[in-house]
Amino acid sequence: KVNNWSSCYITANALPPAPLPDLESSVSASPSDVMSGEEVTVTVTVENTGDGEAGSTTVSYYIIEGELDCDDFDPSDYDQEDDASVGSLDAGDEEDIEFTFDAPTVTEETIYTIVAYADSEEDEDEDNEVNNWSCDYITVNAVPPPPLPDLESSVSASPSDVMSGEEVTVTV
């Protein structure tokens, strides 16, 4: 009896991982120098700089008193001001979102940091998760108090030349 058999080797290669998106934000606030209570428009551009498609996600913005170094931003340290939905973005696509708010009331000139945070709910698995936020700065000025009324007064005495004990009439 003859056994007919042979062996061969098969090499199985894993498929390369699907390309990932990379969502980045840029933010600008206008005007950058405002009076307390004036409207500020925040424009956020969310761009997919990765090679894969990004599904729908959320962009949030924050208004932080003081001049924050954007590298030090930690969203868990601040209250979110507002958010908006961003549609799906193919590689290289971008979408603009606008927010408006009234500048806070201040008693002296105060700098505020405006932070835009793309994929703020961390729905997307990305190439880089730490480049999702950007910052811009505004200066809020105190509204000057209304001018005080310009009061005028005059005083007259009659007669102007009197002797001790004489009656004088003073008019204000």
Short mmCIF file of N, CA and C in Angstrom, two decimals:
data_model
loop_
_atom_site.label_atom_id
_atom_site.label_comp_id
_atom_site.label_asym_id
_atom_site.label_seq_id
_atom_site.Cartn_x
_atom_site.Cartn_y
_atom_site.Cartn_z
N LYS A 1 0.82 -1.16 0.00
CA LYS A 1 0.00 0.00 0.00
C LYS A 1 0.88 1.23 0.00
N VAL A 2 0.51 2.14 -0.83
CA VAL A 2 1.30 3.37 -0.94
C VAL A 2 0.43 4.52 -0.41
N ASN A 3 1.03 5.30 0.44
CA ASN A 3 0.34 6.49 0.96
C ASN A 3 0.68 7.67 0.06
N ASN A 4 -0.31 8.22 -0.51
CA ASN A 4 -0.10 9.40 -1.35
C ASN A 4 -0.50 10.64 -0.56
N TRP A 5 0.44 11.28 -0.13
CA TRP A 5 0.17 12.51 0.60
C TRP A 5 1.30 13.49 0.36
N SER A 6 0.96 14.71 0.57
CA SER A 6 1.97 15.76 0.43
C SER A 6 1.61 16.89 1.40
N SER A 7 2.53 17.73 1.61
CA SER A 7 2.26 18.87 2.50
C SER A 7 2.68 20.15 1.80
N CYS A 8 2.02 21.18 2.19
CA CYS A 8 2.39 22.51 1.67
C CYS A 8 2.13 23.52 2.77
N TYR A 9 2.76 24.64 2.63
CA TYR A 9 2.61 25.70 3.62
C TYR A 9 1.84 26.86 3.00
N ILE A 10 0.95 27.38 3.80
CA ILE A 10 0.15 28.52 3.36
C ILE A 10 0.47 29.68 4.31
N THR A 11 0.75 30.79 3.72
CA THR A 11 0.99 31.99 4.53
C THR A 11 -0.24 32.86 4.45
N ALA A 12 -0.79 33.17 5.60
CA ALA A 12 -1.97 34.04 5.64
C ALA A 12 -1.53 35.40 6.17
N ASN A 13 -1.81 36.42 5.41
CA ASN A 13 -1.47 37.78 5.83
C ASN A 13 -2.75 38.48 6.27
N ALA A 14 -2.63 39.22 7.34
CA ALA A 14 -3.77 39.98 7.81
C ALA A 14 -4.00 41.16 6.87
N LEU A 15 -5.26 41.50 6.73
CA LEU A 15 -5.58 42.68 5.94
C LEU A 15 -5.09 43.92 6.68
N PRO A 16 -4.64 44.90 5.92
CA PRO A 16 -4.22 46.12 6.63
C PRO A 16 -5.44 46.79 7.27
N PRO A 17 -5.23 47.47 8.37
CA PRO A 17 -6.37 48.12 9.03
C PRO A 17 -6.95 49.19 8.11
N ALA A 18 -8.22 49.42 8.27
CA ALA A 18 -8.89 50.46 7.49
C ALA A 18 -8.29 51.80 7.88
N PRO A 19 -8.16 52.71 6.93
CA PRO A 19 -7.62 54.03 7.28
C PRO A 19 -8.55 54.76 8.24
N LEU A 20 -7.94 55.52 9.13
CA LEU A 20 -8.71 56.23 10.15
C LEU A 20 -8.85 57.70 9.80
N PRO A 21 -9.93 58.31 10.24
CA PRO A 21 -10.06 59.75 10.09
C PRO A 21 -9.19 60.45 11.14
N ASP A 22 -9.01 61.73 10.97
CA ASP A 22 -8.36 62.56 11.99
C ASP A 22 -9.05 63.91 11.96
N LEU A 23 -9.88 64.17 12.96
CA LEU A 23 -10.65 65.40 13.02
C LEU A 23 -9.87 66.48 13.75
N GLU A 24 -9.74 67.62 13.10
CA GLU A 24 -9.07 68.78 13.70
C GLU A 24 -10.04 69.95 13.65
N SER A 25 -9.89 70.85 14.61
CA SER A 25 -10.74 72.04 14.62
C SER A 25 -9.87 73.29 14.55
N SER A 26 -10.44 74.32 13.97
CA SER A 26 -9.86 75.66 14.07
C SER A 26 -11.00 76.58 14.43
N VAL A 27 -10.69 77.61 15.23
CA VAL A 27 -11.75 78.47 15.76
C VAL A 27 -11.32 79.92 15.60
N SER A 28 -12.29 80.77 15.30
CA SER A 28 -12.05 82.21 15.31
C SER A 28 -13.29 82.89 15.88
N ALA A 29 -13.04 83.89 16.71
CA ALA A 29 -14.12 84.66 17.34
C ALA A 29 -14.06 86.08 16.80
N SER A 30 -15.26 86.61 16.48
CA SER A 30 -15.31 87.94 15.91
C SER A 30 -16.50 88.70 16.48
N PRO A 31 -16.31 89.92 16.90
CA PRO A 31 -15.04 90.64 16.97
C PRO A 31 -14.19 90.12 18.12
N SER A 32 -12.91 90.41 18.08
CA SER A 32 -12.00 89.91 19.12
C SER A 32 -11.87 90.88 20.28
N ASP A 33 -12.39 92.09 20.12
CA ASP A 33 -12.36 93.11 21.17
C ASP A 33 -13.78 93.66 21.29
N VAL A 34 -14.46 93.35 22.40
CA VAL A 34 -15.89 93.69 22.54
C VAL A 34 -16.17 94.36 23.88
N MET A 35 -17.33 94.97 23.94
CA MET A 35 -17.83 95.52 25.20
C MET A 35 -18.71 94.45 25.87
N SER A 36 -18.82 94.50 27.18
CA SER A 36 -19.73 93.58 27.89
C SER A 36 -21.09 93.60 27.23
N GLY A 37 -21.67 92.42 27.02
CA GLY A 37 -23.01 92.31 26.46
C GLY A 37 -23.08 92.30 24.95
N GLU A 38 -22.01 92.65 24.24
CA GLU A 38 -22.05 92.63 22.78
C GLU A 38 -22.01 91.19 22.26
N GLU A 39 -22.60 90.99 21.10
CA GLU A 39 -22.65 89.66 20.50
C GLU A 39 -21.30 89.29 19.87
N VAL A 40 -20.89 88.06 20.11
CA VAL A 40 -19.66 87.50 19.55
C VAL A 40 -20.06 86.31 18.69
N THR A 41 -19.49 86.21 17.50
CA THR A 41 -19.72 85.08 16.61
C THR A 41 -18.48 84.19 16.62
N VAL A 42 -18.68 82.93 16.89
CA VAL A 42 -17.60 81.95 16.90
C VAL A 42 -17.77 81.06 15.67
N THR A 43 -16.75 81.02 14.83
CA THR A 43 -16.77 80.14 13.66
C THR A 43 -15.78 79.01 13.89
N VAL A 44 -16.29 77.79 13.80
CA VAL A 44 -15.46 76.60 14.01
C VAL A 44 -15.41 75.83 12.70
N THR A 45 -14.21 75.52 12.25
CA THR A 45 -14.03 74.67 11.08
C THR A 45 -13.54 73.31 11.57
N VAL A 46 -14.30 72.27 11.24
CA VAL A 46 -13.90 70.90 11.57
C VAL A 46 -13.43 70.27 10.26
N GLU A 47 -12.19 69.79 10.25
CA GLU A 47 -11.61 69.20 9.05
C GLU A 47 -11.14 67.78 9.32
N ASN A 48 -11.40 66.90 8.37
CA ASN A 48 -10.90 65.53 8.45
C ASN A 48 -9.58 65.47 7.70
N THR A 49 -8.47 65.50 8.45
CA THR A 49 -7.14 65.46 7.84
C THR A 49 -6.60 64.03 7.73
N GLY A 50 -7.42 63.05 8.15
CA GLY A 50 -6.99 61.66 8.07
C GLY A 50 -7.28 61.06 6.70
N ASP A 51 -7.03 59.75 6.59
CA ASP A 51 -7.24 59.05 5.32
C ASP A 51 -8.58 58.34 5.26
N GLY A 52 -9.25 58.17 6.39
CA GLY A 52 -10.53 57.47 6.41
C GLY A 52 -11.70 58.43 6.58
N GLU A 53 -12.89 57.91 6.35
CA GLU A 53 -14.11 58.71 6.50
C GLU A 53 -14.48 58.82 7.97
N ALA A 54 -14.93 60.01 8.37
CA ALA A 54 -15.43 60.23 9.73
C ALA A 54 -16.95 60.27 9.69
N GLY A 55 -17.57 59.54 10.58
CA GLY A 55 -19.03 59.58 10.67
C GLY A 55 -19.48 60.88 11.33
N SER A 56 -20.78 61.03 11.47
CA SER A 56 -21.32 62.23 12.14
C SER A 56 -20.77 62.31 13.55
N THR A 57 -20.50 63.53 13.97
CA THR A 57 -19.91 63.73 15.29
C THR A 57 -20.41 65.05 15.87
N THR A 58 -19.86 65.46 16.98
CA THR A 58 -20.28 66.67 17.68
C THR A 58 -19.09 67.59 17.87
N VAL A 59 -19.32 68.89 17.69
CA VAL A 59 -18.32 69.90 18.04
C VAL A 59 -18.90 70.74 19.18
N SER A 60 -18.09 71.00 20.18
CA SER A 60 -18.51 71.78 21.35
C SER A 60 -17.62 73.00 21.48
N TYR A 61 -18.16 74.03 22.13
CA TYR A 61 -17.28 75.15 22.43
C TYR A 61 -17.42 75.56 23.88
N TYR A 62 -16.35 76.17 24.37
CA TYR A 62 -16.22 76.57 25.76
C TYR A 62 -15.79 78.03 25.80
N ILE A 63 -16.27 78.77 26.81
CA ILE A 63 -15.85 80.14 27.07
C ILE A 63 -15.18 80.12 28.44
N ILE A 64 -13.90 80.40 28.47
CA ILE A 64 -13.12 80.26 29.71
C ILE A 64 -12.51 81.62 30.06
N GLU A 65 -12.77 82.10 31.27
CA GLU A 65 -12.18 83.36 31.70
C GLU A 65 -10.68 83.19 31.87
N GLY A 66 -9.91 84.09 31.27
CA GLY A 66 -8.46 84.06 31.36
C GLY A 66 -7.87 83.56 30.05
N GLU A 67 -6.57 83.72 29.93
CA GLU A 67 -5.86 83.32 28.72
C GLU A 67 -5.25 81.95 28.95
N LEU A 68 -5.95 80.93 28.47
CA LEU A 68 -5.54 79.54 28.66
C LEU A 68 -4.61 79.11 27.53
N ASP A 69 -3.51 78.46 27.86
CA ASP A 69 -2.66 77.83 26.85
C ASP A 69 -3.44 76.63 26.32
N CYS A 70 -3.70 76.61 25.04
CA CYS A 70 -4.56 75.57 24.46
C CYS A 70 -4.03 74.16 24.73
N ASP A 71 -2.71 74.01 24.87
CA ASP A 71 -2.14 72.70 25.19
C ASP A 71 -2.55 72.21 26.57
N ASP A 72 -2.97 73.14 27.44
CA ASP A 72 -3.37 72.78 28.80
C ASP A 72 -4.86 72.51 28.93
N PHE A 73 -5.61 72.59 27.83
CA PHE A 73 -7.06 72.39 27.89
C PHE A 73 -7.39 70.95 28.23
N ASP A 74 -8.25 70.79 29.23
CA ASP A 74 -8.81 69.48 29.59
C ASP A 74 -10.32 69.69 29.71
N PRO A 75 -11.11 69.11 28.79
CA PRO A 75 -12.54 69.37 28.79
C PRO A 75 -13.25 69.03 30.10
N SER A 76 -12.68 68.13 30.88
CA SER A 76 -13.34 67.77 32.14
C SER A 76 -13.20 68.89 33.19
N ASP A 77 -12.34 69.88 32.93
CA ASP A 77 -12.15 70.97 33.87
C ASP A 77 -13.12 72.14 33.66
N TYR A 78 -13.89 72.12 32.56
CA TYR A 78 -14.69 73.29 32.21
C TYR A 78 -16.10 72.89 31.81
N ASP A 79 -17.03 73.85 31.94
CA ASP A 79 -18.40 73.63 31.51
C ASP A 79 -18.52 73.97 30.04
N GLN A 80 -19.13 73.08 29.31
CA GLN A 80 -19.37 73.28 27.88
C GLN A 80 -20.43 74.37 27.70
N GLU A 81 -20.19 75.28 26.77
CA GLU A 81 -21.14 76.36 26.51
C GLU A 81 -22.28 75.89 25.58
N ASP A 82 -21.91 75.20 24.50
CA ASP A 82 -22.90 74.75 23.52
C ASP A 82 -22.26 73.70 22.64
N ASP A 83 -23.06 73.00 21.84
CA ASP A 83 -22.51 72.05 20.87
C ASP A 83 -23.41 72.01 19.64
N ALA A 84 -22.89 71.38 18.59
CA ALA A 84 -23.64 71.24 17.34
C ALA A 84 -23.18 69.96 16.65
N SER A 85 -24.05 69.44 15.81
CA SER A 85 -23.72 68.23 15.04
C SER A 85 -22.91 68.59 13.81
N VAL A 86 -21.99 67.71 13.48
CA VAL A 86 -21.20 67.82 12.26
C VAL A 86 -21.50 66.57 11.45
N GLY A 87 -21.83 66.74 10.18
CA GLY A 87 -22.12 65.59 9.33
C GLY A 87 -20.87 64.76 9.06
N SER A 88 -21.05 63.62 8.41
CA SER A 88 -19.90 62.78 8.09
C SER A 88 -18.97 63.54 7.14
N LEU A 89 -17.68 63.29 7.29
CA LEU A 89 -16.66 63.99 6.50
C LEU A 89 -15.73 62.97 5.85
N ASP A 90 -15.66 63.00 4.52
CA ASP A 90 -14.66 62.19 3.82
C ASP A 90 -13.28 62.77 4.10
N ALA A 91 -12.25 62.00 3.82
CA ALA A 91 -10.87 62.48 3.99
C ALA A 91 -10.71 63.78 3.21
N GLY A 92 -10.17 64.81 3.87
CA GLY A 92 -9.94 66.09 3.23
C GLY A 92 -11.11 67.05 3.28
N ASP A 93 -12.31 66.59 3.68
CA ASP A 93 -13.48 67.47 3.75
C ASP A 93 -13.48 68.26 5.06
N GLU A 94 -14.22 69.37 5.03
CA GLU A 94 -14.38 70.19 6.23
C GLU A 94 -15.78 70.76 6.27
N GLU A 95 -16.18 71.17 7.47
CA GLU A 95 -17.49 71.79 7.67
C GLU A 95 -17.34 72.94 8.66
N ASP A 96 -18.02 74.05 8.36
CA ASP A 96 -18.02 75.22 9.25
C ASP A 96 -19.30 75.23 10.09
N ILE A 97 -19.14 75.57 11.36
CA ILE A 97 -20.25 75.69 12.31
C ILE A 97 -20.12 77.07 12.95
N GLU A 98 -21.25 77.75 13.16
CA GLU A 98 -21.22 79.05 13.84
C GLU A 98 -22.04 79.01 15.12
N PHE A 99 -21.48 79.62 16.15
CA PHE A 99 -22.16 79.83 17.42
C PHE A 99 -22.15 81.33 17.69
N THR A 100 -23.11 81.82 18.42
CA THR A 100 -23.07 83.21 18.89
C THR A 100 -23.35 83.23 20.38
N PHE A 101 -22.78 84.22 21.05
CA PHE A 101 -23.06 84.42 22.47
C PHE A 101 -22.85 85.89 22.78
N ASP A 102 -23.42 86.33 23.90
CA ASP A 102 -23.21 87.69 24.38
C ASP A 102 -22.01 87.70 25.31
N ALA A 103 -21.10 88.65 25.07
CA ALA A 103 -19.90 88.74 25.91
C ALA A 103 -20.29 88.90 27.37
N PRO A 104 -19.58 88.24 28.27
CA PRO A 104 -19.91 88.33 29.70
C PRO A 104 -19.78 89.77 30.22
N THR A 105 -20.48 90.04 31.30
CA THR A 105 -20.39 91.34 31.95
C THR A 105 -19.13 91.36 32.81
N VAL A 106 -18.31 92.37 32.61
CA VAL A 106 -17.07 92.50 33.38
C VAL A 106 -16.99 93.92 33.94
N THR A 107 -16.20 94.08 35.00
CA THR A 107 -16.00 95.41 35.58
C THR A 107 -14.66 96.00 35.16
N GLU A 108 -13.81 95.18 34.55
CA GLU A 108 -12.54 95.63 34.00
C GLU A 108 -12.18 94.77 32.80
N GLU A 109 -11.26 95.23 31.98
CA GLU A 109 -10.87 94.48 30.78
C GLU A 109 -10.46 93.06 31.17
N THR A 110 -11.05 92.08 30.49
CA THR A 110 -10.81 90.67 30.81
C THR A 110 -10.64 89.87 29.52
N ILE A 111 -9.63 89.01 29.48
CA ILE A 111 -9.41 88.13 28.33
C ILE A 111 -10.16 86.83 28.57
N TYR A 112 -10.81 86.34 27.53
CA TYR A 112 -11.49 85.04 27.57
C TYR A 112 -10.90 84.15 26.48
N THR A 113 -10.80 82.86 26.80
CA THR A 113 -10.36 81.86 25.84
C THR A 113 -11.59 81.16 25.28
N ILE A 114 -11.69 81.08 23.96
CA ILE A 114 -12.76 80.36 23.30
C ILE A 114 -12.14 79.06 22.77
N VAL A 115 -12.66 77.93 23.21
CA VAL A 115 -12.14 76.63 22.80
C VAL A 115 -13.19 75.91 21.96
N ALA A 116 -12.77 75.41 20.80
CA ALA A 116 -13.62 74.55 19.98
C ALA A 116 -13.06 73.13 20.07
N TYR A 117 -13.95 72.16 20.26
CA TYR A 117 -13.53 70.78 20.50
C TYR A 117 -14.30 69.88 19.53
N ALA A 118 -13.61 69.42 18.48
CA ALA A 118 -14.21 68.51 17.50
C ALA A 118 -14.27 67.10 18.09
N ASP A 119 -15.31 66.37 17.73
CA ASP A 119 -15.52 65.01 18.24
C ASP A 119 -15.51 65.01 19.77
N SER A 120 -16.21 66.00 20.34
CA SER A 120 -16.19 66.18 21.80
C SER A 120 -16.80 65.01 22.57
N GLU A 121 -17.62 64.22 21.91
CA GLU A 121 -18.18 63.04 22.58
C GLU A 121 -17.36 61.79 22.29
N GLU A 122 -16.24 61.99 21.59
CA GLU A 122 -15.27 60.92 21.26
C GLU A 122 -15.94 59.73 20.60
N ASP A 123 -16.78 60.03 19.59
CA ASP A 123 -17.47 58.99 18.83
C ASP A 123 -16.57 58.32 17.81
N GLU A 124 -15.56 59.04 17.33
CA GLU A 124 -14.71 58.54 16.25
C GLU A 124 -13.39 58.01 16.79
N ASP A 125 -12.98 56.85 16.26
CA ASP A 125 -11.65 56.33 16.50
C ASP A 125 -10.76 57.03 15.48
N GLU A 126 -9.74 57.75 15.93
CA GLU A 126 -8.95 58.60 15.04
C GLU A 126 -7.47 58.26 15.09
N ASP A 127 -6.76 58.75 14.07
CA ASP A 127 -5.30 58.65 14.05
C ASP A 127 -4.68 59.39 15.23
N ASN A 128 -5.24 60.57 15.54
CA ASN A 128 -4.69 61.41 16.59
C ASN A 128 -5.86 61.99 17.39
N GLU A 129 -5.94 61.65 18.65
CA GLU A 129 -7.06 62.10 19.49
C GLU A 129 -6.75 63.39 20.24
N VAL A 130 -5.52 63.89 20.19
CA VAL A 130 -5.17 65.07 20.99
C VAL A 130 -5.07 66.35 20.18
N ASN A 131 -5.51 66.32 18.93
CA ASN A 131 -5.48 67.54 18.11
C ASN A 131 -6.90 68.00 17.77
N ASN A 132 -7.85 67.63 18.59
CA ASN A 132 -9.25 67.91 18.29
C ASN A 132 -9.71 69.29 18.75
N TRP A 133 -8.90 70.01 19.53
CA TRP A 133 -9.35 71.32 19.99
C TRP A 133 -8.38 72.41 19.56
N SER A 134 -8.95 73.61 19.49
CA SER A 134 -8.17 74.80 19.15
C SER A 134 -8.73 75.97 19.95
N CYS A 135 -7.95 77.05 20.03
CA CYS A 135 -8.32 78.19 20.86
C CYS A 135 -8.21 79.50 20.10
N ASP A 136 -9.05 80.44 20.50
CA ASP A 136 -8.94 81.82 20.09
C ASP A 136 -9.24 82.65 21.34
N TYR A 137 -8.94 83.92 21.28
CA TYR A 137 -9.05 84.77 22.46
C TYR A 137 -9.82 86.04 22.12
N ILE A 138 -10.63 86.50 23.10
CA ILE A 138 -11.31 87.78 22.95
C ILE A 138 -11.01 88.62 24.19
N THR A 139 -11.05 89.92 24.00
CA THR A 139 -10.93 90.85 25.11
C THR A 139 -12.28 91.49 25.33
N VAL A 140 -12.79 91.37 26.56
CA VAL A 140 -14.08 91.96 26.90
C VAL A 140 -13.80 93.18 27.77
N ASN A 141 -14.37 94.30 27.33
CA ASN A 141 -14.17 95.57 28.04
C ASN A 141 -15.43 95.93 28.82
N ALA A 142 -15.20 96.55 29.97
CA ALA A 142 -16.33 96.99 30.79
C ALA A 142 -17.06 98.13 30.09
N VAL A 143 -18.35 98.14 30.23
CA VAL A 143 -19.15 99.24 29.69
C VAL A 143 -18.94 100.43 30.62
N PRO A 144 -18.55 101.58 30.07
CA PRO A 144 -18.33 102.72 30.96
C PRO A 144 -19.64 103.16 31.60
N PRO A 145 -19.56 103.69 32.83
CA PRO A 145 -20.80 104.15 33.47
C PRO A 145 -21.35 105.35 32.71
N PRO A 146 -22.65 105.56 32.82
CA PRO A 146 -23.22 106.72 32.13
C PRO A 146 -22.62 108.00 32.72
N PRO A 147 -22.54 109.05 31.90
CA PRO A 147 -21.95 110.29 32.43
C PRO A 147 -22.83 110.88 33.54
N LEU A 148 -22.17 111.49 34.48
CA LEU A 148 -22.89 112.14 35.57
C LEU A 148 -23.50 113.43 35.04
N PRO A 149 -24.64 113.82 35.59
CA PRO A 149 -25.24 115.07 35.12
C PRO A 149 -24.31 116.25 35.43
N ASP A 150 -24.32 117.23 34.56
CA ASP A 150 -23.51 118.42 34.73
C ASP A 150 -24.35 119.45 35.49
N LEU A 151 -24.16 119.48 36.79
CA LEU A 151 -24.95 120.39 37.63
C LEU A 151 -24.23 121.72 37.77
N GLU A 152 -24.99 122.77 37.66
CA GLU A 152 -24.45 124.11 37.86
C GLU A 152 -25.21 124.75 39.01
N SER A 153 -24.50 125.53 39.76
CA SER A 153 -25.17 126.25 40.84
C SER A 153 -24.57 127.65 40.94
N SER A 154 -25.35 128.53 41.47
CA SER A 154 -24.85 129.88 41.71
C SER A 154 -25.43 130.36 43.04
N VAL A 155 -24.70 131.19 43.69
CA VAL A 155 -25.11 131.74 44.97
C VAL A 155 -24.99 133.26 44.88
N SER A 156 -26.01 133.92 45.36
CA SER A 156 -25.92 135.40 45.41
C SER A 156 -26.47 135.88 46.75
N ALA A 157 -25.93 136.95 47.21
CA ALA A 157 -26.39 137.55 48.47
C ALA A 157 -26.75 139.00 48.18
N SER A 158 -27.85 139.43 48.79
CA SER A 158 -28.29 140.80 48.56
C SER A 158 -28.69 141.41 49.90
N PRO A 159 -28.29 142.53 50.20
CA PRO A 159 -27.27 143.32 49.53
C PRO A 159 -25.89 142.72 49.74
N SER A 160 -24.93 143.11 48.87
CA SER A 160 -23.60 142.53 48.92
C SER A 160 -22.71 143.25 49.92
N ASP A 161 -23.08 144.43 50.32
CA ASP A 161 -22.29 145.21 51.28
C ASP A 161 -23.19 145.50 52.48
N VAL A 162 -22.94 144.82 53.58
CA VAL A 162 -23.82 144.95 54.74
C VAL A 162 -23.03 145.28 55.99
N MET A 163 -23.76 145.81 56.99
CA MET A 163 -23.18 146.09 58.30
C MET A 163 -23.65 145.01 59.27
N SER A 164 -22.93 144.82 60.31
CA SER A 164 -23.27 143.82 61.30
C SER A 164 -24.69 144.09 61.79
N GLY A 165 -25.50 142.99 61.81
CA GLY A 165 -26.87 143.07 62.28
C GLY A 165 -27.88 143.34 61.19
N GLU A 166 -27.45 143.70 59.99
CA GLU A 166 -28.40 143.97 58.91
C GLU A 166 -28.87 142.63 58.30
N GLU A 167 -30.05 142.63 57.75
CA GLU A 167 -30.62 141.44 57.12
C GLU A 167 -30.03 141.26 55.72
N VAL A 168 -29.70 139.95 55.38
CA VAL A 168 -29.14 139.60 54.07
C VAL A 168 -30.00 138.48 53.50
N THR A 169 -30.31 138.56 52.21
CA THR A 169 -31.05 137.51 51.52
C THR A 169 -30.05 136.72 50.66
N VAL A 170 -30.00 135.42 50.89
CA VAL A 170 -29.11 134.53 50.12
C VAL A 170 -29.97 133.69 49.18
N THR A 171 -29.61 133.71 47.90
CA THR A 171 -30.34 132.96 46.88
C THR A 171 -29.40 131.90 46.28
N VAL A 172 -29.89 130.67 46.23
CA VAL A 172 -29.09 129.56 45.66
C VAL A 172 -29.73 129.12 44.38
#
